[in-house]
mmCIF file of C-alpha atoms in Angstrom:
data_model
loop_
_atom_site.group_PDB
_atom_site.id
_atom_site.type_symbol
_atom_site.label_atom_id
_atom_site.label_comp_id
_atom_site.label_asym_id
_atom_site.label_seq_id
_atom_site.Cartn_x
_atom_site.Cartn_y
_atom_site.Cartn_z
ATOM 1 C CA MET T 1 -66.034 25.052 -33.008
ATOM 2 C CA SER T 2 -69.691 24.123 -33.460
ATOM 3 C CA MET T 3 -70.889 20.683 -34.514
ATOM 4 C CA VAL T 4 -71.829 21.999 -37.942
ATOM 5 C CA ASP T 5 -68.391 23.589 -38.395
ATOM 6 C CA LYS T 6 -66.750 20.308 -37.424
ATOM 7 C CA ALA T 7 -68.898 18.490 -39.946
ATOM 8 C CA LYS T 8 -68.016 20.956 -42.687
ATOM 9 C CA ARG T 9 -64.333 20.586 -41.880
ATOM 10 C CA LEU T 10 -64.674 16.801 -42.048
ATOM 11 C CA LEU T 11 -66.389 17.071 -45.414
ATOM 12 C CA SER T 12 -63.531 19.183 -46.734
ATOM 13 C CA PHE T 13 -61.218 16.220 -46.203
ATOM 14 C CA ILE T 14 -63.643 13.578 -47.470
ATOM 15 C CA LEU T 15 -64.675 15.388 -50.631
ATOM 16 C CA PRO T 16 -62.070 17.971 -51.646
ATOM 17 C CA GLN T 17 -63.593 18.098 -55.128
ATOM 18 C CA ALA T 18 -67.146 18.639 -53.861
ATOM 19 C CA LEU T 19 -67.774 21.847 -55.782
ATOM 20 C CA THR T 20 -67.363 19.971 -59.035
ATOM 21 C CA LEU T 21 -69.629 17.063 -58.185
ATOM 22 C CA SER T 22 -71.793 15.996 -61.094
ATOM 23 C CA PHE T 23 -74.694 14.876 -58.949
ATOM 24 C CA SER T 24 -76.445 15.835 -55.749
ATOM 25 C CA LEU T 25 -74.437 14.553 -52.821
ATOM 26 C CA VAL T 26 -75.830 14.031 -49.364
ATOM 27 C CA VAL T 27 -73.323 12.875 -46.765
ATOM 28 C CA SER T 28 -74.283 11.103 -43.548
ATOM 29 C CA ASP T 29 -71.392 12.019 -41.269
ATOM 30 C CA VAL T 30 -70.201 10.901 -37.865
ATOM 31 C CA PHE T 31 -72.736 13.204 -36.190
ATOM 32 C CA SER T 32 -75.605 11.302 -37.873
ATOM 33 C CA GLN T 33 -76.808 14.416 -39.690
ATOM 34 C CA ASN T 34 -77.349 14.844 -43.433
ATOM 35 C CA PHE T 35 -75.754 17.710 -45.333
ATOM 36 C CA GLN T 36 -76.769 18.426 -48.906
ATOM 37 C CA TYR T 37 -73.494 19.433 -50.466
ATOM 38 C CA SER T 38 -74.213 19.962 -54.141
ATOM 39 C CA THR T 39 -77.145 20.032 -56.544
ATOM 40 C CA ALA T 40 -77.305 18.499 -60.010
ATOM 41 C CA PRO T 41 -79.447 16.006 -61.915
ATOM 42 C CA ASN T 42 -77.982 12.538 -61.239
ATOM 43 C CA GLY T 43 -79.591 11.559 -57.946
ATOM 44 C CA LYS T 44 -78.203 11.803 -54.434
ATOM 45 C CA LEU T 45 -75.461 9.941 -52.629
ATOM 46 C CA HIS T 46 -75.385 9.328 -48.882
ATOM 47 C CA ILE T 47 -72.132 8.177 -47.303
ATOM 48 C CA LYS T 48 -72.356 6.241 -44.052
ATOM 49 C CA LYS T 49 -68.868 6.503 -42.617
ATOM 50 C CA SER T 50 -67.250 3.540 -40.832
ATOM 51 C CA PHE T 51 -70.313 1.298 -40.752
ATOM 52 C CA PRO T 52 -69.705 -1.070 -37.811
ATOM 53 C CA SER T 53 -69.905 -4.849 -37.885
ATOM 54 C CA LYS T 54 -69.319 -7.751 -35.543
ATOM 55 C CA PHE T 55 -68.403 -9.946 -38.519
ATOM 56 C CA VAL T 56 -65.928 -7.881 -40.567
ATOM 57 C CA LYS T 57 -63.939 -4.662 -40.342
ATOM 58 C CA LYS T 58 -65.908 -1.421 -40.433
ATOM 59 C CA ARG T 59 -66.134 0.343 -43.776
ATOM 60 C CA ASP T 60 -67.857 3.185 -45.596
ATOM 61 C CA ILE T 61 -71.210 2.530 -47.243
ATOM 62 C CA PHE T 62 -72.362 4.569 -50.260
ATOM 63 C CA ILE T 63 -76.132 4.783 -50.745
ATOM 64 C CA TRP T 64 -77.279 6.221 -54.066
ATOM 65 C CA VAL T 65 -80.920 7.156 -54.589
ATOM 66 C CA PRO T 66 -82.329 8.203 -57.966
ATOM 67 C CA GLU T 67 -83.620 11.587 -59.010
ATOM 68 C CA ASN T 68 -87.087 12.339 -57.595
ATOM 69 C CA TYR T 69 -86.606 9.761 -54.837
ATOM 70 C CA THR T 70 -89.614 9.636 -52.531
ATOM 71 C CA GLU T 71 -90.420 7.654 -49.411
ATOM 72 C CA HIS T 72 -93.931 7.052 -50.739
ATOM 73 C CA ARG T 73 -92.888 4.188 -53.012
ATOM 74 C CA LYS T 74 -90.719 1.100 -52.686
ATOM 75 C CA TYR T 75 -87.612 0.844 -54.867
ATOM 76 C CA PRO T 76 -85.683 -2.235 -55.943
ATOM 77 C CA VAL T 77 -82.220 -2.294 -54.402
ATOM 78 C CA ILE T 78 -78.834 -3.627 -55.464
ATOM 79 C CA TYR T 79 -75.833 -4.263 -53.196
ATOM 80 C CA ILE T 80 -72.570 -3.682 -55.067
ATOM 81 C CA GLN T 81 -69.009 -4.651 -54.141
ATOM 82 C CA ASP T 82 -66.051 -2.217 -54.326
ATOM 83 C CA GLY T 83 -68.442 0.623 -53.570
ATOM 84 C CA ALA T 84 -65.878 3.426 -53.606
ATOM 85 C CA ASN T 85 -65.380 2.937 -57.368
ATOM 86 C CA LEU T 86 -69.010 3.195 -58.453
ATOM 87 C CA PHE T 87 -69.869 6.865 -58.657
ATOM 88 C CA SER T 88 -68.756 9.923 -60.607
ATOM 89 C CA LEU T 89 -67.160 12.127 -57.967
ATOM 90 C CA GLY T 90 -66.302 14.871 -60.405
ATOM 91 C CA ASN T 91 -62.562 14.204 -60.278
ATOM 92 C CA LYS T 92 -62.156 14.529 -64.026
ATOM 93 C CA ASN T 93 -58.936 13.437 -65.736
ATOM 94 C CA THR T 94 -57.824 11.366 -62.756
ATOM 95 C CA ASP T 95 -57.204 7.630 -62.377
ATOM 96 C CA GLN T 96 -60.126 7.468 -59.945
ATOM 97 C CA ASP T 97 -62.507 9.021 -62.451
ATOM 98 C CA PHE T 98 -61.171 6.889 -65.319
ATOM 99 C CA ASN T 99 -61.826 3.662 -63.387
ATOM 100 C CA SER T 100 -65.163 4.793 -61.962
ATOM 101 C CA TRP T 101 -68.201 2.819 -63.089
ATOM 102 C CA LYS T 102 -70.170 6.113 -63.293
ATOM 103 C CA LEU T 103 -73.224 4.231 -62.095
ATOM 104 C CA ASP T 104 -75.059 7.413 -61.122
ATOM 105 C CA GLU T 105 -74.742 8.857 -64.623
ATOM 106 C CA ILE T 106 -75.548 5.649 -66.492
ATOM 107 C CA ALA T 107 -78.477 4.646 -64.279
ATOM 108 C CA SER T 108 -79.960 8.146 -64.330
ATOM 109 C CA ASN T 109 -79.885 8.256 -68.128
ATOM 110 C CA LEU T 110 -81.555 4.845 -68.382
ATOM 111 C CA ILE T 111 -84.225 5.853 -65.870
ATOM 112 C CA ARG T 112 -84.966 9.127 -67.663
ATOM 113 C CA ARG T 113 -85.384 7.276 -70.955
ATOM 114 C CA GLY T 114 -87.806 4.847 -69.335
ATOM 115 C CA GLU T 115 -85.569 1.845 -70.039
ATOM 116 C CA ILE T 116 -85.286 0.655 -66.425
ATOM 117 C CA ARG T 117 -87.116 0.998 -63.136
ATOM 118 C CA PRO T 118 -85.715 3.551 -60.670
ATOM 119 C CA PHE T 119 -83.626 1.732 -58.066
ATOM 120 C CA ILE T 120 -81.390 2.299 -55.055
ATOM 121 C CA ALA T 121 -77.722 1.242 -55.174
ATOM 122 C CA ILE T 122 -75.737 0.312 -52.066
ATOM 123 C CA GLY T 123 -71.989 0.544 -52.647
ATOM 124 C CA ILE T 124 -70.006 -1.460 -50.094
ATOM 125 C CA GLN T 125 -66.417 -0.278 -49.743
ATOM 126 C CA ASN T 126 -63.902 -3.102 -49.928
ATOM 127 C CA SER T 127 -61.430 -3.593 -47.106
ATOM 128 C CA VAL T 128 -57.719 -4.410 -47.201
ATOM 129 C CA GLU T 129 -58.848 -8.053 -46.922
ATOM 130 C CA ARG T 130 -60.713 -7.846 -50.220
ATOM 131 C CA HIS T 131 -59.669 -11.229 -51.607
ATOM 132 C CA ALA T 132 -60.325 -12.972 -48.293
ATOM 133 C CA GLU T 133 -63.798 -11.434 -48.050
ATOM 134 C CA TYR T 134 -64.749 -11.947 -51.694
ATOM 135 C CA PHE T 135 -63.506 -15.482 -52.388
ATOM 136 C CA PRO T 136 -66.289 -18.079 -51.823
ATOM 137 C CA GLN T 137 -65.591 -19.931 -48.610
ATOM 138 C CA LYS T 138 -67.201 -23.292 -49.335
ATOM 139 C CA PRO T 139 -65.153 -23.924 -52.500
ATOM 140 C CA TRP T 140 -62.072 -22.930 -50.503
ATOM 141 C CA VAL T 141 -62.903 -25.400 -47.738
ATOM 142 C CA ALA T 142 -63.306 -28.099 -50.397
ATOM 143 C CA LEU T 143 -59.611 -27.741 -51.285
ATOM 144 C CA THR T 144 -57.244 -30.152 -49.589
ATOM 145 C CA PRO T 145 -54.973 -28.742 -46.860
ATOM 146 C CA GLU T 146 -52.058 -29.096 -49.261
ATOM 147 C CA GLN T 147 -53.912 -27.174 -51.955
ATOM 148 C CA GLN T 148 -54.875 -24.431 -49.521
ATOM 149 C CA GLU T 149 -51.256 -24.088 -48.427
ATOM 150 C CA ASP T 150 -50.178 -23.839 -52.052
ATOM 151 C CA MET T 151 -52.864 -21.227 -52.831
ATOM 152 C CA THR T 152 -51.838 -19.042 -49.895
ATOM 153 C CA SER T 153 -48.242 -19.049 -51.147
ATOM 154 C CA ARG T 154 -49.158 -17.821 -54.644
ATOM 155 C CA LYS T 155 -48.362 -14.236 -55.610
ATOM 156 C CA ILE T 156 -50.487 -11.866 -57.652
ATOM 157 C CA ASN T 157 -47.522 -11.494 -59.987
ATOM 158 C CA PRO T 158 -44.095 -13.178 -59.809
ATOM 159 C CA SER T 159 -42.552 -9.705 -59.803
ATOM 160 C CA TYR T 160 -44.597 -8.603 -56.771
ATOM 161 C CA SER T 161 -44.365 -9.611 -53.150
ATOM 162 C CA ASP T 162 -48.142 -9.330 -52.613
ATOM 163 C CA LYS T 163 -49.885 -12.669 -52.246
ATOM 164 C CA VAL T 164 -53.321 -13.435 -53.649
ATOM 165 C CA PHE T 165 -54.581 -14.747 -50.311
ATOM 166 C CA PRO T 166 -52.568 -13.149 -47.497
ATOM 167 C CA ASP T 167 -55.493 -13.495 -45.065
ATOM 168 C CA SER T 168 -57.750 -16.364 -44.043
ATOM 169 C CA ILE T 169 -60.911 -16.678 -46.134
ATOM 170 C CA LYS T 170 -63.864 -14.964 -44.449
ATOM 171 C CA SER T 171 -66.509 -14.577 -47.151
ATOM 172 C CA ASP T 172 -69.170 -16.304 -45.053
ATOM 173 C CA ASP T 173 -68.718 -13.624 -42.402
ATOM 174 C CA TYR T 174 -68.792 -10.939 -45.095
ATOM 175 C CA LEU T 175 -72.164 -12.210 -46.298
ATOM 176 C CA LYS T 176 -73.449 -12.293 -42.728
ATOM 177 C CA PHE T 177 -72.457 -8.638 -42.485
ATOM 178 C CA ILE T 178 -74.512 -7.806 -45.571
ATOM 179 C CA VAL T 179 -77.547 -9.922 -44.709
ATOM 180 C CA GLN T 180 -77.716 -9.527 -40.925
ATOM 181 C CA GLU T 181 -76.364 -5.992 -40.426
ATOM 182 C CA LEU T 182 -76.265 -3.862 -43.563
ATOM 183 C CA LYS T 183 -79.522 -4.954 -45.186
ATOM 184 C CA PRO T 184 -81.641 -4.372 -42.042
ATOM 185 C CA PHE T 185 -80.118 -0.884 -41.757
ATOM 186 C CA ILE T 186 -80.948 -0.113 -45.386
ATOM 187 C CA ASP T 187 -84.444 -1.586 -45.060
ATOM 188 C CA SER T 188 -85.212 0.658 -42.097
ATOM 189 C CA SER T 189 -83.527 3.812 -43.437
ATOM 190 C CA PHE T 190 -84.567 3.973 -47.099
ATOM 191 C CA ALA T 191 -87.677 3.240 -49.152
ATOM 192 C CA VAL T 192 -86.523 -0.114 -50.490
ATOM 193 C CA SER T 193 -88.626 -3.096 -51.409
ATOM 194 C CA ARG T 194 -87.910 -6.191 -49.340
ATOM 195 C CA GLU T 195 -89.242 -8.537 -51.997
ATOM 196 C CA LEU T 196 -86.954 -11.203 -53.427
ATOM 197 C CA HIS T 197 -87.578 -10.046 -56.994
ATOM 198 C CA ASP T 198 -86.452 -6.517 -56.038
ATOM 199 C CA THR T 199 -83.200 -7.375 -54.203
ATOM 200 C CA PHE T 200 -79.983 -7.847 -56.161
ATOM 201 C CA VAL T 201 -76.224 -8.096 -55.768
ATOM 202 C CA MET T 202 -73.462 -7.113 -58.186
ATOM 203 C CA GLY T 203 -69.695 -6.999 -58.490
ATOM 204 C CA ALA T 204 -66.737 -7.335 -60.841
ATOM 205 C CA SER T 205 -63.736 -9.670 -60.789
ATOM 206 C CA PHE T 206 -63.500 -11.022 -57.219
ATOM 207 C CA GLY T 207 -66.646 -8.957 -56.640
ATOM 208 C CA GLY T 208 -68.371 -11.103 -59.247
ATOM 209 C CA LEU T 209 -67.361 -14.232 -57.347
ATOM 210 C CA ILE T 210 -68.815 -13.032 -54.061
ATOM 211 C CA SER T 211 -71.977 -11.874 -55.828
ATOM 212 C CA ILE T 212 -72.854 -15.273 -57.301
ATOM 213 C CA TYR T 213 -71.823 -16.837 -53.980
ATOM 214 C CA ALA T 214 -74.210 -14.472 -52.163
ATOM 215 C CA LEU T 215 -77.133 -15.491 -54.359
ATOM 216 C CA THR T 216 -76.295 -19.169 -53.972
ATOM 217 C CA GLU T 217 -75.903 -19.008 -50.185
ATOM 218 C CA TYR T 218 -78.899 -16.690 -49.668
ATOM 219 C CA PRO T 219 -81.344 -17.503 -52.489
ATOM 220 C CA HIS T 220 -84.243 -16.344 -50.299
ATOM 221 C CA ILE T 221 -82.629 -12.888 -49.921
ATOM 222 C CA PHE T 222 -81.151 -12.096 -53.339
ATOM 223 C CA GLY T 223 -83.386 -12.439 -56.373
ATOM 224 C CA GLY T 224 -80.657 -11.709 -58.878
ATOM 225 C CA ALA T 225 -76.930 -11.231 -59.395
ATOM 226 C CA ALA T 226 -74.811 -9.397 -61.954
ATOM 227 C CA CYS T 227 -71.252 -10.716 -62.172
ATOM 228 C CA LEU T 228 -68.884 -8.761 -64.421
ATOM 229 C CA SER T 229 -65.546 -10.313 -65.435
ATOM 230 C CA THR T 230 -66.064 -12.961 -62.775
ATOM 231 C CA HIS T 231 -62.664 -14.111 -61.532
ATOM 232 C CA TRP T 232 -63.363 -17.826 -61.866
ATOM 233 C CA SER T 233 -59.651 -18.621 -61.787
ATOM 234 C CA GLY T 234 -59.224 -17.331 -58.229
ATOM 235 C CA LEU T 235 -55.525 -16.948 -58.956
ATOM 236 C CA PHE T 236 -53.957 -14.882 -61.724
ATOM 237 C CA ASP T 237 -52.868 -17.840 -63.834
ATOM 238 C CA MET T 238 -54.084 -21.381 -64.492
ATOM 239 C CA ASN T 239 -50.883 -23.291 -63.669
ATOM 240 C CA ASN T 240 -51.669 -26.130 -61.233
ATOM 241 C CA ASN T 241 -54.812 -24.250 -60.252
ATOM 242 C CA PRO T 242 -57.519 -26.377 -58.565
ATOM 243 C CA ILE T 243 -59.811 -23.432 -57.786
ATOM 244 C CA PRO T 244 -62.005 -23.409 -60.925
ATOM 245 C CA GLU T 245 -62.868 -27.075 -60.477
ATOM 246 C CA LYS T 246 -64.024 -26.478 -56.901
ATOM 247 C CA ILE T 247 -66.098 -23.452 -57.908
ATOM 248 C CA VAL T 248 -67.747 -25.386 -60.746
ATOM 249 C CA GLN T 249 -68.480 -28.276 -58.397
ATOM 250 C CA TYR T 250 -69.955 -25.934 -55.775
ATOM 251 C CA LEU T 251 -72.244 -24.140 -58.233
ATOM 252 C CA ASN T 252 -73.305 -27.387 -59.861
ATOM 253 C CA GLU T 253 -74.401 -28.676 -56.463
ATOM 254 C CA ASN T 254 -75.790 -25.493 -54.911
ATOM 255 C CA LEU T 255 -76.838 -22.860 -57.465
ATOM 256 C CA PRO T 256 -80.647 -22.518 -57.335
ATOM 257 C CA THR T 257 -82.584 -23.928 -60.249
ATOM 258 C CA SER T 258 -84.372 -21.519 -62.550
ATOM 259 C CA GLY T 259 -87.698 -19.877 -61.812
ATOM 260 C CA TYR T 260 -86.872 -17.525 -58.965
ATOM 261 C CA HIS T 261 -83.744 -15.582 -59.929
ATOM 262 C CA ARG T 262 -82.137 -13.468 -62.651
ATOM 263 C CA ILE T 263 -78.415 -14.027 -63.258
ATOM 264 C CA TYR T 264 -76.049 -12.024 -65.473
ATOM 265 C CA PHE T 265 -72.441 -12.863 -66.365
ATOM 266 C CA ASP T 266 -69.993 -11.174 -68.695
ATOM 267 C CA HIS T 267 -66.319 -10.990 -69.562
ATOM 268 C CA GLY T 268 -63.955 -9.291 -71.956
ATOM 269 C CA THR T 269 -61.268 -11.021 -73.971
ATOM 270 C CA GLU T 270 -58.106 -9.052 -73.190
ATOM 271 C CA THR T 271 -55.652 -8.841 -70.237
ATOM 272 C CA LEU T 272 -56.899 -10.842 -67.236
ATOM 273 C CA ASP T 273 -60.271 -11.432 -68.891
ATOM 274 C CA ALA T 274 -58.517 -13.640 -71.449
ATOM 275 C CA LEU T 275 -58.509 -16.370 -68.768
ATOM 276 C CA TYR T 276 -62.279 -16.427 -68.455
ATOM 277 C CA PRO T 277 -63.921 -17.720 -71.692
ATOM 278 C CA PRO T 278 -63.350 -21.477 -71.132
ATOM 279 C CA LEU T 279 -64.240 -21.116 -67.450
ATOM 280 C CA GLN T 280 -67.415 -19.166 -68.211
ATOM 281 C CA ASP T 281 -68.377 -21.872 -70.719
ATOM 282 C CA ARG T 282 -68.433 -24.398 -67.880
ATOM 283 C CA ILE T 283 -70.634 -22.124 -65.790
ATOM 284 C CA ASP T 284 -72.955 -21.620 -68.756
ATOM 285 C CA ARG T 285 -73.432 -25.380 -69.026
ATOM 286 C CA ILE T 286 -74.486 -25.433 -65.379
ATOM 287 C CA MET T 287 -76.988 -22.657 -66.072
ATOM 288 C CA LEU T 288 -78.500 -24.666 -68.927
ATOM 289 C CA ASP T 289 -78.638 -27.827 -66.827
ATOM 290 C CA LYS T 290 -80.538 -25.929 -64.131
ATOM 291 C CA GLY T 291 -83.131 -24.710 -66.584
ATOM 292 C CA TYR T 292 -82.077 -21.091 -67.069
ATOM 293 C CA SER T 293 -82.976 -19.442 -70.363
ATOM 294 C CA LYS T 294 -82.823 -16.016 -72.006
ATOM 295 C CA ASN T 295 -85.695 -14.916 -69.760
ATOM 296 C CA ASP T 296 -83.664 -15.147 -66.558
ATOM 297 C CA TRP T 297 -80.006 -15.520 -67.585
ATOM 298 C CA LEU T 298 -77.576 -13.659 -69.814
ATOM 299 C CA THR T 299 -73.889 -14.230 -70.500
ATOM 300 C CA TYR T 300 -72.429 -11.352 -72.498
ATOM 301 C CA VAL T 301 -68.998 -11.329 -74.171
ATOM 302 C CA ASP T 302 -67.405 -7.910 -74.652
ATOM 303 C CA TYR T 303 -64.867 -8.700 -77.366
ATOM 304 C CA GLY T 304 -61.644 -6.719 -77.044
ATOM 305 C CA ALA T 305 -62.453 -5.418 -73.560
ATOM 306 C CA PRO T 306 -59.794 -5.547 -70.804
ATOM 307 C CA HIS T 307 -60.140 -6.114 -67.062
ATOM 308 C CA THR T 308 -60.701 -2.497 -65.969
ATOM 309 C CA GLY T 309 -63.271 -0.299 -64.296
ATOM 310 C CA ARG T 310 -63.509 1.691 -67.498
ATOM 311 C CA ALA T 311 -64.483 -1.439 -69.440
ATOM 312 C CA TRP T 312 -67.144 -2.343 -66.859
ATOM 313 C CA SER T 313 -68.535 1.168 -67.001
ATOM 314 C CA MET T 314 -68.779 1.015 -70.794
ATOM 315 C CA ARG T 315 -71.115 -2.010 -70.604
ATOM 316 C CA LEU T 316 -72.831 -1.313 -67.277
ATOM 317 C CA ASP T 317 -76.086 -0.474 -69.043
ATOM 318 C CA ILE T 318 -76.424 -4.133 -70.083
ATOM 319 C CA PRO T 319 -76.675 -5.691 -66.589
ATOM 320 C CA LEU T 320 -78.748 -2.748 -65.344
ATOM 321 C CA LYS T 321 -81.278 -3.234 -68.142
ATOM 322 C CA PHE T 322 -81.254 -6.992 -67.548
ATOM 323 C CA LEU T 323 -82.026 -6.650 -63.833
ATOM 324 C CA PHE T 324 -84.191 -3.536 -63.786
ATOM 325 C CA LYS T 325 -85.927 -3.438 -67.158
ATOM 326 C CA ILE T 326 -89.608 -2.590 -67.047
ATOM 327 C CA GLY T 327 -91.609 -5.735 -66.309
ATOM 328 C CA SER T 328 -88.509 -7.703 -65.286
ATOM 329 C CA LYS T 329 -89.965 -9.234 -62.133
ATOM 330 C CA ILE T 330 -89.721 -13.003 -61.938
ATOM 331 C CA ILE T 331 -93.087 -14.771 -61.993
ATOM 332 C CA TYR T 332 -92.850 -17.336 -59.224
ATOM 333 C CA LEU T 333 -93.619 -20.943 -60.020
ATOM 334 C CA ASP T 334 -96.371 -22.727 -58.115
#
């Protein structure tokens, strides 16, 4: 069997629904060759299988480029958590499609209408250690040993055996993976701008936590963050929960002051999102104290929305327009 035949066979397992893809898909496979697999109007997706790392477990990376992508210009770039849930893979009427953010469709429509700048999206697949990689490490370290022991014993739901934190927290290593390994690969492989005002990070739920943590830990790398339904509670209830206090304390002490970054928060009001309004209010007070205004900060409340991928998809245009709207670059202070 030839190398090309092997690649095609591999693709048949990776993308069994490929013939119904709603956008142009380009897959970077284990042989380091690109295969254009379908043609349609919503940009192109490259999949880098099993991206290696010395900091975290290997994972797939999804790189979406907009329609009419060219190497003769530099595009803003956004690194997004839970990357396998971002794009419309054509699996209509399935749970995967229902919970997809449909970023390729939404972004392409906004770009065509001239509402946002064309950009490149980097979807980072989560690992089985998602909570351990996404929960901010410095607030965790600020917990007492007794509190940490209590947090590691908590379950996602009393009816389930799964714990919220079954693994040791490793979000600092996860950010090293993004900054020291993934970003240099993207910078050298795609036509992305390396400017602070063109480099963003985004995520939902725990992904929102790691996104604001990324901006706070690497303010010279990430010029903006979009945090949807940020899981400020850490746990799935507020009973004897010290986590929000430690997160508030950390951001109060470390979040960059205004003038260099754009920050977006949102939440719904139903299901798990019902926990967030009073917690987001505390974060909003920090934003005001640090000088943020409507020019560089937005907190949006989606009344009636639950904690689902579908809900995030329905309002995804709001953070995209906030980060990538025409003329949205931060003017640096002297």
